[in-house]
Amino acid sequence: MQQNTSWGRIAVFLLIGFSIMFMLYQLSDILKLVVISALLAYLFDPFATSLEAYGFSRLMATLAIFAACTVVLGLLSFFVVPIAIQQFGMLKTGELIQQIDLLVADLQMRLEGPLSSIGVQDLDLKSSFQSNVTGFLNDSINYFPSLLSTIGNLVLIPFLMFFFIKDARTMKKGFIDIVPNRYFEFSLNVLQKMDAQLGNYLRGQFLVAAIIGSLATLILWFLNVDFFMVIGPLAGLANMIPYVGPVAGGLLAIIVSVVTTGSFETIPGIVIAFALIQTLDNTLLQPLILSRNVELHPMLILLAILVGGKLFGVVGLLLAVPFTAIVKVIVVETFINLRRYHI
Amino acid sequence: MHGLWANLFKGSGPKEDTRKLLQHTKIFARLSNRELDSIDRIMYRRYYEAGETVFQQGDPGIGMYIIQFGNISIVQMPAEHELAELHAGDFFGEIALLNETPRSAAAVAKTDCTLLCVSQPDLLGLFKRNPKLAYKVLLPLSQITGQRVIQLDHDVLTLHQRIEALSAQADRTEAEGVSGG
């Protein structure tokens, strides 16, 4: 009987999980905005709390955070964004693709002589390269309009974020108010445990991404790699995708460097730089910043990345691991507390 | 749009009766009106019907309750022995504000009740935002806990003396029985 109950409970949880997934998929565009706003608000929440300790009201603390963000973004847009936009523009106009074509044609000419002596004819590297690498680059660049259109929609994100920060406690209270008495203390306990575990984890993830992104940008600029203002921040963001991210960031830098300079000289420098960044990340940043509270199995991480990418594209790839961590903590804490509260 | 601005600048002043209730609760008696308002903002108002369980014995404690209306019975399980009946203005479960210990008894609504709950995580969050509030709340809470410990010591001592007296009486009765037999 007990066995049946627990299987029934698991089935109900799975059904609810799949229903939620389906609903989220249907609302993916709106959901992306809400999730990003909520996550950003969650990241900034401790700053608002600190300001409150100095006598600010919640509203004033939220406005102060927005003022600080505006100043930082203003400085960035003055010094950094023009370079990034120019580099994006170059990527978009297809100059890079043309340079790839030229490089591949050159490579084919050099290879055809020696290879024809051993009987290899008609390499046609260009078409195979175009279908693969060029296609890949086009795809990855074409992701950016969607990412940029999301950023274009970003009038909504600050708007939502503002109310998420300002009214976070009211929202939590509103949610708890509708919980039936039987689950009241249980819900309070689960929410508190989730906040304790996820807060540090998520903030740590984003802090690590920001540090890696800044380091990668600086190093690529130092190594004279073109598009450093695009690849650096991308490498930082990609770092949030375990296993795949760091490699993808390095690989992108190598491909761009080879294509734009037409030589392989910068490869050792980039490889060493990215290896050093990764070493720093694994030996110093992760142990210092990331909380060990949320441990995810490698297989679960890979599965999450695949599903996230499939359902929500680039944003899905980036948010797959944090989102999985959130779901894991919710599920684990719910089950633990169901037992503790004899529900 | 009007609604948006209204939401943005809306105040959330506590109801006067809630403030009075908090002032009459030992733990919050030293707080200023403004501080009472901040406590009011983190409280959950819960409604229980007669016979409904507020919490079970052995549940992890998450916070304390103040009775606004109605009566609550504190019950020792499994014997279902009523330890106390609490009324409007009384509070219970305050140990859970110090740490997450299992509830030592169950709380059941004797009549329809309105309870105000202050949870430990919310209170600690409030202390982070307003550290001065911490000692004003924690000092009376420690004093209440200390008084409870002294009362418990006294009760244990009284019980111990009663056991000794009963034991002596039983010995005398037995001795009289032997000499009489």
Short mmCIF file of C-alpha atoms in Angstrom, two decimals, chain A residues 48-50 52-55 58-59 63 159 162-163 166-167 169-170 172-174 176-186 188-193 337 340-342, chain B residues 4 7-10 34 40-49 52-63 65 100 103 117 119-122 125 128-131:
data_model
loop_
_atom_site.label_atom_id
_atom_site.label_comp_id
_atom_site.label_asym_id
_atom_site.label_seq_id
_atom_site.Cartn_x
_atom_site.Cartn_y
_atom_site.Cartn_z
CA ALA A 48 18.71 45.97 -1.86
CA THR A 49 18.74 44.26 1.55
CA SER A 50 22.13 45.80 2.39
CA GLU A 52 17.81 48.69 3.67
CA ALA A 53 20.22 48.06 6.57
CA TYR A 54 21.48 51.63 5.95
CA GLY A 55 17.97 53.00 6.41
CA ARG A 58 12.74 49.05 -0.22
CA LEU A 59 11.59 51.42 -2.97
CA LEU A 63 15.80 52.92 -7.26
CA PHE A 159 10.47 46.96 -15.84
CA PHE A 162 12.16 46.58 -10.83
CA PHE A 163 8.96 45.09 -9.45
CA LYS A 166 10.76 45.96 -4.95
CA ASP A 167 7.93 43.51 -4.28
CA ARG A 169 8.72 39.91 -0.13
CA THR A 170 5.14 40.91 -0.93
CA LYS A 172 6.40 35.61 -1.34
CA LYS A 173 3.85 36.61 1.28
CA GLY A 174 1.08 36.56 -1.30
CA ILE A 176 2.24 31.80 1.28
CA ASP A 177 -1.14 33.41 2.04
CA ILE A 178 -2.91 31.14 -0.47
CA VAL A 179 -1.27 27.96 0.85
CA PRO A 180 -3.70 25.79 2.89
CA ASN A 181 -3.04 25.63 6.66
CA ARG A 182 -1.89 22.02 6.45
CA TYR A 183 1.01 23.01 4.17
CA PHE A 184 1.72 26.45 5.67
CA GLU A 185 4.77 25.66 7.83
CA PHE A 186 5.99 23.11 5.28
CA LEU A 188 7.69 28.32 4.63
CA ASN A 189 10.39 25.77 5.43
CA VAL A 190 10.87 24.67 1.80
CA LEU A 191 11.07 28.28 0.57
CA GLN A 192 13.62 29.18 3.23
CA LYS A 193 15.80 26.12 2.47
CA ASN A 337 10.16 18.21 4.13
CA ARG A 340 9.68 15.72 8.12
CA TYR A 341 6.15 17.14 8.30
CA HIS A 342 4.55 13.67 7.96
CA LEU B 4 0.84 51.20 -11.36
CA ASN B 7 1.24 50.28 -6.35
CA LEU B 8 4.62 51.98 -6.59
CA PHE B 9 4.05 54.45 -3.77
CA LYS B 10 1.52 52.59 -1.71
CA ARG B 34 7.86 52.05 13.30
CA ASP B 40 3.66 43.53 11.04
CA ARG B 41 4.91 43.50 7.44
CA ILE B 42 6.61 40.11 7.85
CA MET B 43 3.74 38.45 9.73
CA TYR B 44 1.35 35.94 8.19
CA ARG B 45 -2.29 36.15 9.24
CA ARG B 46 -3.81 32.64 9.31
CA TYR B 47 -7.40 31.55 9.96
CA TYR B 48 -8.14 28.18 11.61
CA GLU B 49 -11.44 26.45 12.15
CA GLU B 52 -7.96 22.25 13.02
CA THR B 53 -4.32 21.46 13.84
CA VAL B 54 -1.90 24.39 13.76
CA PHE B 55 1.15 22.12 14.05
CA GLN B 56 1.84 18.53 15.07
CA GLN B 57 4.12 17.42 17.88
CA GLY B 58 7.51 16.54 16.35
CA ASP B 59 7.15 18.88 13.33
CA PRO B 60 10.17 21.11 12.68
CA GLY B 61 9.40 24.50 14.23
CA ILE B 62 9.55 27.42 11.81
CA GLY B 63 8.09 30.26 13.88
CA TYR B 65 2.17 32.33 16.75
CA GLU B 100 14.50 24.70 14.28
CA ARG B 103 7.67 21.01 18.31
CA CYS B 117 2.72 33.90 12.60
CA SER B 119 8.69 32.90 11.02
CA GLN B 120 12.33 32.60 12.02
CA PRO B 121 13.78 33.15 8.48
CA ASP B 122 11.70 36.31 8.00
CA GLY B 125 16.00 38.74 7.45
CA LYS B 128 19.79 41.84 8.78
CA ARG B 129 18.02 44.90 7.46
CA ASN B 130 17.59 46.48 10.89
CA PRO B 131 20.26 45.17 13.32
#
